[in-house]
Short mmCIF file of C-alpha atoms in Angstrom, two decimals:
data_model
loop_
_atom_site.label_atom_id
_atom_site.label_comp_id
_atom_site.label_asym_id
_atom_site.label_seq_id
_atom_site.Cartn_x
_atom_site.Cartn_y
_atom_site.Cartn_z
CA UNK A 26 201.17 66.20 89.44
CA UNK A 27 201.19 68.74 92.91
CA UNK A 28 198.09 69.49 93.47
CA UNK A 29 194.80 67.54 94.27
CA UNK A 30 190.93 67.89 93.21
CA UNK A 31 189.32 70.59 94.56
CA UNK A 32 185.77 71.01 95.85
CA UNK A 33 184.13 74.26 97.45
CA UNK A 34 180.89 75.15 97.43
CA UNK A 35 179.21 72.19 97.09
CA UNK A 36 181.28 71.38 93.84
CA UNK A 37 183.89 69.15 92.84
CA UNK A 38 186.10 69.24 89.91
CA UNK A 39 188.93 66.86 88.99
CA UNK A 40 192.63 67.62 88.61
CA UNK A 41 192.41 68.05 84.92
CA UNK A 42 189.58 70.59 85.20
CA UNK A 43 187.11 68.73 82.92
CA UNK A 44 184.65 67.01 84.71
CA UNK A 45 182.62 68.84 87.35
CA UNK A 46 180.69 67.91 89.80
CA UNK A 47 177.82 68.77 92.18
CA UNK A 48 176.95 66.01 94.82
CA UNK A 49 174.02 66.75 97.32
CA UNK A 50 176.46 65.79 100.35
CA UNK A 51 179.98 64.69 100.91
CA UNK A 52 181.00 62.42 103.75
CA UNK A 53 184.86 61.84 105.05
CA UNK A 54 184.46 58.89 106.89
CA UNK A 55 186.93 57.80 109.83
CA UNK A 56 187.08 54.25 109.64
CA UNK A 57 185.11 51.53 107.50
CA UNK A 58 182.33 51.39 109.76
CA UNK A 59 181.47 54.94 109.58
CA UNK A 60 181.97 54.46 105.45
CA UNK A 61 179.17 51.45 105.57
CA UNK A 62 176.88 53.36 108.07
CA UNK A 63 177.36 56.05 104.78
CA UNK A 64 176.48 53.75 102.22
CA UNK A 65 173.37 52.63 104.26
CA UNK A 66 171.77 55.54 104.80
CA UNK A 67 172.70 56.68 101.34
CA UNK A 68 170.46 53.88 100.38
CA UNK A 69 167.69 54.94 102.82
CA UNK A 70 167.67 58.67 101.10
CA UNK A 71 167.56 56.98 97.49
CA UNK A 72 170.98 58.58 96.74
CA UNK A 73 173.90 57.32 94.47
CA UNK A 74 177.49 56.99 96.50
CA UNK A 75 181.05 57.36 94.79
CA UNK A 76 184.39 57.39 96.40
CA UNK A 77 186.67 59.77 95.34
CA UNK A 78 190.28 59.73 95.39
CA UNK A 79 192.89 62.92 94.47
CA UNK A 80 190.54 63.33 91.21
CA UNK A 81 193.17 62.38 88.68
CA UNK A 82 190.91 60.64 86.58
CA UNK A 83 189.98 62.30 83.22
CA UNK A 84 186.49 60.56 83.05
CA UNK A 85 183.89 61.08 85.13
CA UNK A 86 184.42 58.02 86.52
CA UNK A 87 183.61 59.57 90.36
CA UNK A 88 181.39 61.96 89.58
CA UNK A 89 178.21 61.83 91.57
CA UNK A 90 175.22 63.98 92.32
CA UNK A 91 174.66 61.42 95.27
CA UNK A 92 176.67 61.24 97.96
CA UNK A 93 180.56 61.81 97.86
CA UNK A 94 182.95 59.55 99.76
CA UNK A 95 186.48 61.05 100.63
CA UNK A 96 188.62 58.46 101.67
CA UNK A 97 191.55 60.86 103.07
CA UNK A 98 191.41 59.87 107.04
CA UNK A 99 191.07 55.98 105.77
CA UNK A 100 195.02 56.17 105.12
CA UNK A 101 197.88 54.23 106.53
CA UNK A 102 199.68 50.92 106.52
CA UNK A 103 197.50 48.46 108.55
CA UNK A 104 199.98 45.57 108.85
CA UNK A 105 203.15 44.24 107.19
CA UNK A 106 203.65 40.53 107.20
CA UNK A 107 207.17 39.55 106.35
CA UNK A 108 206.66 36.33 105.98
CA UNK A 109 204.28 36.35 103.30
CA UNK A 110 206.02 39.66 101.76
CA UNK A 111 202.31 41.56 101.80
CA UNK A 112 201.52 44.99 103.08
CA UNK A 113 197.72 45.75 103.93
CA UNK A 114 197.03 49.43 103.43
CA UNK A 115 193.75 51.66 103.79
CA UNK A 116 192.20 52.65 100.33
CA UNK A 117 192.61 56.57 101.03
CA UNK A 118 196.79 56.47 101.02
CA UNK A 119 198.13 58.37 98.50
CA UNK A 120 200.83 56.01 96.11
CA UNK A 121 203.39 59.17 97.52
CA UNK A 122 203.16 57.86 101.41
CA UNK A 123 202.72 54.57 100.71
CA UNK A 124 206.44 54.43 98.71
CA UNK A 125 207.93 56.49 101.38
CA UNK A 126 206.70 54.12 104.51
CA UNK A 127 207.88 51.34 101.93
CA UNK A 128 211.08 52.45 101.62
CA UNK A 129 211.64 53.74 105.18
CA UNK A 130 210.89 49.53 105.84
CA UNK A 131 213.21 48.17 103.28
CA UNK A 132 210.87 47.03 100.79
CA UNK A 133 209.20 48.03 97.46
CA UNK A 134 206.65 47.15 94.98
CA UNK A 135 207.59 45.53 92.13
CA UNK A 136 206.45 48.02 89.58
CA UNK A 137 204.71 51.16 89.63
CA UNK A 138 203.16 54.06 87.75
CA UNK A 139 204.78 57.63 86.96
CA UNK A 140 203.43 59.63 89.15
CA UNK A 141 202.61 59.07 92.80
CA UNK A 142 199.81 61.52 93.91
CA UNK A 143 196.77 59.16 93.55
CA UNK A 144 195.09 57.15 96.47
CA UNK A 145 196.07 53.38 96.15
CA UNK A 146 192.42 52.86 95.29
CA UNK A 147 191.47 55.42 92.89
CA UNK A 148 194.83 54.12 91.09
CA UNK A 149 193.82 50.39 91.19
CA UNK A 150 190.25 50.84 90.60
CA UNK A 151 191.01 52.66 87.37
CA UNK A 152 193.81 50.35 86.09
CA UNK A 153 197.02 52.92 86.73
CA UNK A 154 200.03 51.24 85.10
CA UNK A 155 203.65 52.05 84.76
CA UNK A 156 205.85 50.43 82.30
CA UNK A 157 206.98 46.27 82.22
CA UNK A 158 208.14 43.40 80.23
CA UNK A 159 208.11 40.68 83.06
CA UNK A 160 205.75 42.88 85.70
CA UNK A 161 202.20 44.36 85.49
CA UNK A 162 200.09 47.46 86.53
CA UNK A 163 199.57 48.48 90.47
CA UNK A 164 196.39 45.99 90.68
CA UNK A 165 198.37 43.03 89.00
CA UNK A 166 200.42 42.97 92.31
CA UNK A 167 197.04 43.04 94.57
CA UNK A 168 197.09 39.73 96.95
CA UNK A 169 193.67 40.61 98.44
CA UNK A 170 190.87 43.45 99.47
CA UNK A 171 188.25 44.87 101.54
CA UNK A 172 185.10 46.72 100.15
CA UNK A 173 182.41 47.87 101.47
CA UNK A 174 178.98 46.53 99.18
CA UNK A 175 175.92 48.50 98.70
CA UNK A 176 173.98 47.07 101.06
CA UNK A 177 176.68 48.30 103.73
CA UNK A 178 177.83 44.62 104.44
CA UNK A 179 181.90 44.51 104.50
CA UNK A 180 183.73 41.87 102.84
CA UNK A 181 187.22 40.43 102.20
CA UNK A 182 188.23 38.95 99.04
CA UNK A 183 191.61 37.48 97.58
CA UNK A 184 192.68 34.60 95.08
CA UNK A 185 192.70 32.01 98.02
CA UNK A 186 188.27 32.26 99.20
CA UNK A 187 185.37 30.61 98.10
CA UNK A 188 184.22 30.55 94.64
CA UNK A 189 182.31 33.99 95.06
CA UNK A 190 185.54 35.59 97.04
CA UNK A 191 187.68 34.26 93.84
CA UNK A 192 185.76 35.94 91.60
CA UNK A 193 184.86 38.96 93.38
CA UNK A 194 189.04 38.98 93.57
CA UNK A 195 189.38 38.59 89.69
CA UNK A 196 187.15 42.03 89.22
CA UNK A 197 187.22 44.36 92.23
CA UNK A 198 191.19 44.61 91.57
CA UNK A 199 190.19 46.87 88.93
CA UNK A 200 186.90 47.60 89.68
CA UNK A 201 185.66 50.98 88.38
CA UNK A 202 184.23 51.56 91.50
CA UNK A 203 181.13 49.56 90.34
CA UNK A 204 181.37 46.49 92.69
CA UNK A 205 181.53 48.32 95.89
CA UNK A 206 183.83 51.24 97.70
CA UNK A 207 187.20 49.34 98.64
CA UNK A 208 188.54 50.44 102.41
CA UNK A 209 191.68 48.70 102.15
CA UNK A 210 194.40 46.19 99.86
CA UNK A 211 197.21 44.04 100.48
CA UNK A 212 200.03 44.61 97.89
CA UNK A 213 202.75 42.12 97.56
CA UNK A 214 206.01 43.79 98.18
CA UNK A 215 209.36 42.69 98.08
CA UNK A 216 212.80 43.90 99.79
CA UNK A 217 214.11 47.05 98.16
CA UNK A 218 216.31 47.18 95.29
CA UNK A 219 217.73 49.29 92.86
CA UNK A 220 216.90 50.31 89.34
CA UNK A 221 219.16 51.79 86.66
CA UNK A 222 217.76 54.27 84.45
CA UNK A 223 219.13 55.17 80.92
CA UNK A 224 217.38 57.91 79.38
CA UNK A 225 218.68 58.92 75.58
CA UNK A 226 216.81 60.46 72.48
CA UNK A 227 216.88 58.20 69.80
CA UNK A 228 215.10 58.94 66.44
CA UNK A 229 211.39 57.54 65.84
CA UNK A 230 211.66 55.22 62.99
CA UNK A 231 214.72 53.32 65.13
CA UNK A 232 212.55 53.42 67.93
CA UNK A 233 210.07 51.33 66.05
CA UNK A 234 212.27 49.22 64.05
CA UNK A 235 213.73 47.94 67.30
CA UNK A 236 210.95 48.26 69.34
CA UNK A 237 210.77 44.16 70.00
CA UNK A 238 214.18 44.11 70.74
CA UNK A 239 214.31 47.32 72.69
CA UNK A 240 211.22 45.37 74.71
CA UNK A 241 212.82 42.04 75.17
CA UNK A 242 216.18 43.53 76.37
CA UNK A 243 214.85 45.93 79.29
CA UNK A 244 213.17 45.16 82.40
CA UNK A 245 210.77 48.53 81.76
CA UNK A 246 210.89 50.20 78.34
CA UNK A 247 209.05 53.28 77.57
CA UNK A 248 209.48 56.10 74.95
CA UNK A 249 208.18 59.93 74.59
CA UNK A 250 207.46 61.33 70.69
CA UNK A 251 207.34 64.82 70.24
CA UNK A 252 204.74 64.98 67.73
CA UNK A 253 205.91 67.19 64.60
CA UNK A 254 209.45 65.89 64.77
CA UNK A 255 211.17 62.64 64.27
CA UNK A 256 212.52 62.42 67.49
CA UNK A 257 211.86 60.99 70.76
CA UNK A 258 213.48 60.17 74.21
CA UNK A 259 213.72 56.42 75.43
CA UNK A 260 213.99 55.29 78.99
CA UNK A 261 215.13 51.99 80.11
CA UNK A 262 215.04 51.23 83.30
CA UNK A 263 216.82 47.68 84.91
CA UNK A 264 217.48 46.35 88.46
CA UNK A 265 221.48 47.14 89.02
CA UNK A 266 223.68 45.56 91.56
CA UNK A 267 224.47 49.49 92.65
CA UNK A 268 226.27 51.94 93.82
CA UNK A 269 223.51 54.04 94.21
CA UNK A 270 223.67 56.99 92.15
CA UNK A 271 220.82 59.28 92.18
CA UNK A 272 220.76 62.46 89.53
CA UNK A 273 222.52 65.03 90.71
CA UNK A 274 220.71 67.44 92.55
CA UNK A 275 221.61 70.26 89.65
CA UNK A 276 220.33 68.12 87.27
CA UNK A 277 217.33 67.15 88.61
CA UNK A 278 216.20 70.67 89.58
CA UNK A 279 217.29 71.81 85.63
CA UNK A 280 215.86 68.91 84.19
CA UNK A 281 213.34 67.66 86.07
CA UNK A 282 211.95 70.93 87.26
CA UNK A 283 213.15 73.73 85.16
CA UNK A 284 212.88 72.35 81.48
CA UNK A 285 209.97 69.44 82.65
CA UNK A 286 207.75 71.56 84.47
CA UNK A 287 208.83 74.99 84.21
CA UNK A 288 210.44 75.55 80.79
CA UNK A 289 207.22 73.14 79.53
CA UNK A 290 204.67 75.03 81.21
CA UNK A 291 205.74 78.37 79.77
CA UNK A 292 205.81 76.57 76.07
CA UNK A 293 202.78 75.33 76.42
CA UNK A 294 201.34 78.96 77.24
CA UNK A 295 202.63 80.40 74.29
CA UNK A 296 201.49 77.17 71.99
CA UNK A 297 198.38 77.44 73.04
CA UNK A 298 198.01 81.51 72.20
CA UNK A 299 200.01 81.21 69.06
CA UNK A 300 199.56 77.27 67.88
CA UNK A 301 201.33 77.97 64.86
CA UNK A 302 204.71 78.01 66.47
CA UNK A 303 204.47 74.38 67.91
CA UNK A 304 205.96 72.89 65.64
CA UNK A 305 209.17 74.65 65.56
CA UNK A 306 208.66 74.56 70.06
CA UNK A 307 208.31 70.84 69.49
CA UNK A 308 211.83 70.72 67.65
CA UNK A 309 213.25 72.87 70.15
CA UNK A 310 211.64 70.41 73.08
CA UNK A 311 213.07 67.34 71.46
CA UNK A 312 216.19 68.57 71.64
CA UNK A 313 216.41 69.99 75.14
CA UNK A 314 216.69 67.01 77.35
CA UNK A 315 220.17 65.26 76.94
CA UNK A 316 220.95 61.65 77.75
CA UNK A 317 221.62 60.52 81.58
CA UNK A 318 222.01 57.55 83.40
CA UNK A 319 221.20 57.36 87.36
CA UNK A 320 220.92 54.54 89.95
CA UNK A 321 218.19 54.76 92.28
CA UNK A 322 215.32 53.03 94.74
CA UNK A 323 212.37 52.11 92.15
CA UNK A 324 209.84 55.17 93.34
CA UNK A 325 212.55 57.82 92.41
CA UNK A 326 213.28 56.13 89.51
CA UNK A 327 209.80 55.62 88.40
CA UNK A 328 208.28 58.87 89.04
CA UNK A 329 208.38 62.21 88.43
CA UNK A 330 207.08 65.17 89.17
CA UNK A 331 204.06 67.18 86.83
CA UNK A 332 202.85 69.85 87.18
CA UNK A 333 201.94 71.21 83.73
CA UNK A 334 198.46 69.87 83.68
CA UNK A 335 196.72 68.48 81.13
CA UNK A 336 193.78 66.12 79.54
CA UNK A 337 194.70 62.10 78.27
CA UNK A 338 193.61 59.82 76.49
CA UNK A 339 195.43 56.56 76.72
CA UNK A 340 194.70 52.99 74.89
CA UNK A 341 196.14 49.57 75.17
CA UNK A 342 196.29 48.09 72.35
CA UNK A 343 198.05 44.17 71.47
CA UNK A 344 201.66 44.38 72.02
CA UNK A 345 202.38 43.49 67.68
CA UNK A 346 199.99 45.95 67.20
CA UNK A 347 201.93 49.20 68.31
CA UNK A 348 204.39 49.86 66.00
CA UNK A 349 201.72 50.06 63.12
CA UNK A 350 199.77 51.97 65.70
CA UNK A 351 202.54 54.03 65.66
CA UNK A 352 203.17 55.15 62.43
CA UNK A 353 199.80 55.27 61.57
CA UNK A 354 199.35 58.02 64.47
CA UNK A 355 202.09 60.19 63.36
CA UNK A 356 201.14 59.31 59.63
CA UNK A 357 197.61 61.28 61.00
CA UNK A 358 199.46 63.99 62.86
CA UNK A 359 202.01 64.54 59.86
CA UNK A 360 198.87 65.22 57.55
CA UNK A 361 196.53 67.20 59.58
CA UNK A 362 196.20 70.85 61.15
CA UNK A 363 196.70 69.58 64.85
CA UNK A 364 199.20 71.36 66.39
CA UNK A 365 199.87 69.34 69.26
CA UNK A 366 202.16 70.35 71.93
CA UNK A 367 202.34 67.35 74.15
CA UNK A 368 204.66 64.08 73.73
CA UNK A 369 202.79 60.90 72.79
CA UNK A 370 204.05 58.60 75.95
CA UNK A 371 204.43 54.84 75.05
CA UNK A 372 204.63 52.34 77.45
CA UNK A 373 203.46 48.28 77.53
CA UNK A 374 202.28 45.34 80.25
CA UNK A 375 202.59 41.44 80.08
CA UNK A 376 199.37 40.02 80.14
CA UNK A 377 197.20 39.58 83.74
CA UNK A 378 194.07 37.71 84.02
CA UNK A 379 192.17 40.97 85.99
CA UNK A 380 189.01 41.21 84.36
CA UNK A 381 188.64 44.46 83.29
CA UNK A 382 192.11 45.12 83.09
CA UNK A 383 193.10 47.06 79.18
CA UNK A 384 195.67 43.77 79.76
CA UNK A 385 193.46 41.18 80.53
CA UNK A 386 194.85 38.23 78.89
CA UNK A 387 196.73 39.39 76.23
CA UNK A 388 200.28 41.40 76.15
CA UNK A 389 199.95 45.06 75.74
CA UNK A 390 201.30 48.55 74.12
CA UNK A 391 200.13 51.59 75.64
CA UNK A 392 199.64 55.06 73.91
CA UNK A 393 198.75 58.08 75.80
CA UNK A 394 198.41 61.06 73.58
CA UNK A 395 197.87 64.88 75.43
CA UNK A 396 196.98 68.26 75.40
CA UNK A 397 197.62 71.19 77.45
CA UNK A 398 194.69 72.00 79.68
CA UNK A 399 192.35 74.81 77.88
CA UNK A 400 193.46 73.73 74.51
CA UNK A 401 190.92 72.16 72.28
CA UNK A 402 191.33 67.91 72.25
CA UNK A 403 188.53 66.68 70.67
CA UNK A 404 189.89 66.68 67.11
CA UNK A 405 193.10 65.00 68.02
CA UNK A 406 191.60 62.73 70.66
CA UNK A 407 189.06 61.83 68.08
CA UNK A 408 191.12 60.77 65.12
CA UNK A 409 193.44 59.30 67.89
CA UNK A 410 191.06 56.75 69.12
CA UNK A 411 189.95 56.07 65.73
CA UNK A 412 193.02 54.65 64.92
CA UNK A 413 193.05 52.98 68.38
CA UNK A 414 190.32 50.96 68.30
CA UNK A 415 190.80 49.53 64.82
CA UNK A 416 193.27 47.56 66.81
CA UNK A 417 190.65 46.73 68.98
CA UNK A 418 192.20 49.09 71.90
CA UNK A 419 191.13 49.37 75.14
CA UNK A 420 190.81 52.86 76.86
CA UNK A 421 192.74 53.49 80.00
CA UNK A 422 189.33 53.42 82.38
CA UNK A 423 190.40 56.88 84.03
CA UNK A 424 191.40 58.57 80.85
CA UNK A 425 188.86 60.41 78.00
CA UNK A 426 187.61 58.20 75.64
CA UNK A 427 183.93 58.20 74.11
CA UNK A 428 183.39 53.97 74.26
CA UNK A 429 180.00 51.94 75.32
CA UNK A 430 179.28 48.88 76.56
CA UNK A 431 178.58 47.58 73.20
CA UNK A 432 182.11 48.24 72.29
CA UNK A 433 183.69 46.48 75.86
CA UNK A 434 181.76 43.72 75.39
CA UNK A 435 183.74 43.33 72.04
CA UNK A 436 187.04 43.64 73.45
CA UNK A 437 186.83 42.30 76.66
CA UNK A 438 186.04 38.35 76.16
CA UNK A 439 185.00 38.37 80.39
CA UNK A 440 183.02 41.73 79.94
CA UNK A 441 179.50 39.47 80.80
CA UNK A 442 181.59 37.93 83.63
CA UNK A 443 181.72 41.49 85.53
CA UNK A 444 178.18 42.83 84.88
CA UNK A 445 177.25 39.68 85.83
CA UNK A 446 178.86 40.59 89.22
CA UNK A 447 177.96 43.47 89.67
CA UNK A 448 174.43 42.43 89.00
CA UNK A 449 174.68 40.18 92.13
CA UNK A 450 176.83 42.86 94.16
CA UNK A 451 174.85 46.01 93.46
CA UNK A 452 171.73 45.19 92.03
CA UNK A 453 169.88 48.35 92.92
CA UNK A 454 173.02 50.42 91.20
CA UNK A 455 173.78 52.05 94.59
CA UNK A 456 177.25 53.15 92.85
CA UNK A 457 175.88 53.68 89.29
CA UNK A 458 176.59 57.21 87.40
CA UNK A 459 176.35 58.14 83.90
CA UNK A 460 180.25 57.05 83.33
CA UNK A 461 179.21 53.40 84.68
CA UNK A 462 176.03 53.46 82.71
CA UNK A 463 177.74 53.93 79.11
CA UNK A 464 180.64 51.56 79.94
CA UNK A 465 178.99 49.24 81.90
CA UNK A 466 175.23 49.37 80.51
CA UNK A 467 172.10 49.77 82.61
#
């Protein structure tokens, strides 16, 4: 996903180009006390503050008409300590620079999401997640943090402080940006290794009779569906003993760029002003990429480019719960109008005990379903997340979704636990917005 947010005139929009924004000043501080001095005289105007990463949040989970924080000079690896296999890092590093000065080290995280162009804490604070049987999202492998509260006061949390650090710890990992701005994490890392990727179409009703086997065998399973078809294309990725061998650089420029970026973007052009052919594209699509197998570092193997841009909605729903999800989605599609153009991405976490996290204490499926930016969602979304939360799903936090508090506090048996928190941590709602205020309540 190239490019960033942009923001001119005294407007910001996000990278999906749905939620706009007009916040009465922006700040870029240079260091955390700059940040705080922000925050306090935020408060002294009577104006909200959010932080804002590269804006690839479909909510409007940033949006302000307070004052805007842009972390990008708060970037950079602070320390690496060896010993205890951690890396401290300033919240405003994009996921891209923080792999590369990883790797460049001889270490890695353990897991990690499919695309690299968010900040490190827009990604956390949202819940951004790859794929894992044994290992969790980006915040699952958070050791400790730094944010800055809305009285301006700076403070350090991790699993190891008081009682009040502890839990401060258990919700600011994924913290919605509700608890305070965070100015820098320590990530547990680990020496580099290599993963083996096996990518192969493989029909949709084997993909789901297997599915628990296909889960238990691989390290990180995920699948695509091309909606309107029976098909879909499976990637398994495990840690290999080597030789590295990366995709050949053919390949990956056909592949990865020609038929997954440019090939895509001009089919989704000509879905979207003819959506009757979309069905017959989608057959075409499904058929397009053939199967490979590569051996590479874990951020090359992880993610990918995209730059055909789009709007999401993802859910997490229980881990048994996905294959009826499943069928019952493309039961939906099968019946309906939609003509949807985008491949339904499935992915799943082990359970964490983070306490907003969409796997907070139980094992999870995930099911992201797009649409092309400028094409109408809200009909598929809709039905979509019908059928997600009658398995009591939980929406990705950065991705569209049209859930309350009421509903959270269903689904989320620590939901009083975090308000509660925040309650104590920003009782005058310094970092409130409307997004907080229908998730979160008053």
């Amino acid at each position: 996903m190239g490019s960033t947010a942009s923001g001119n005139n005294g407007r910001w929009r996000n990278w999906g180009g749905n939620v706009l924004a007009r916040p009465a000043r922006e700040v870029t501080p240079a260091s955390v006390e700059e940040l705080a001095a922000a925050v306090r005289r935020a408060a002294e105007d009577g104006l909200k503050v959010k932080a804002v990463g590269t804006g690839h949040s479909f909510t409007s989970i940033a949006a302000t008409d307070g004052v805007l924080i842009r972390p990008q000079l708060l970037t950079g690896i602070r320390n690496i300590d060896r010993d205890a296999m951690t890396v401290t890092v300033e919240a405003g590093t994009p996921l891209k620079r923080l792999n590369l000065a990883l790797a460049r080290e001889g270490l890695s995280l353990t897991n990690m999401g499919d695309i690299m162009e968010q900040t490190v804490s827009g990604a956390t604070s949202t819940g951004t997640h790859g794929t894992g049987r044994d290992s969790g999202s980006i915040a699952a492998q958070i050791k400790g943090l730094e944010l800055v509260t809305a009285d301006g006061s700076v403070i350090s949390c991790s699993e190891k402080g008081t009682d009040e650090e502890r839990a401060i710890f258990a919700a600011a990992r994924i913290g919605l940006g509700a608890l305070g701005i965070v100015t820098a994490i320590t990530f547990a890392v680990e020496p580099i290794f290599l993963l083996t990727a096996r990518e192969e179409p493989m029909p949709f009703d084997k993909v789901l009779a297997d599915f628990d086997e296909l889960w238990a065998e691989n390290e990180h399973f995920e699948f695509y569906w091309f909606p309107h078809t029976g098909s879909t294309n499976t990637k398994r990725n495990n840690r290999s003993a080597g030789p590295q061998r990366p995709v050949g650089q053919f390949q990956a420029l056909f592949e990865d760029e020609f038929l997954s970026n440019g090939i895509f973007q001009v089919t989704q052009w000509v879905g979207r002003a003819a959506p009757g052919t979309i069905p017959a594209i989608a057959q075409l699509s499904s058929k397009a990429l053939s199967a490979r197998t590569y051996t590479d570092i874990p951020y090359k193997v992880f993610t990918s480019p995209r730059r055909v841009r789009f709007v999401e909605m993802e859910y997490a729903v229980p881990r048994e719960a996905v294959v009826d999800t499943l069928r019952e989605l493309k039961a939906m599609v099968d019946r309906s109008r939609l003509r949807v153009s985008f491949p339904v991405e499935v992915r799943t976490a082990p359970a964490d005990d983070i306490t907003l996290s969409t796997a907070s204490d139980r094992d999870s499926a995930y099911v992201a379903v797009h649409m092309f930016r400028g094409t109408p969602y809200q009909a598929y979304f809709t039905a979509a997340e019908r059928i997600f939360t009658a398995h009591e799903g939980r929406p990705h936090w950065g991705k569209v979704h049209t859930r309350d508090a009421a509903y959270f506090s269903r689904v989320y048996p620590r939901f009083d636990e975090f308000t509660a928190l925040r309650e104590r941590l920003d009782p005058d709602r310094r970092f409130q917005n409307d997004y907080l205020r229908r998730v979160l309540g008053s």
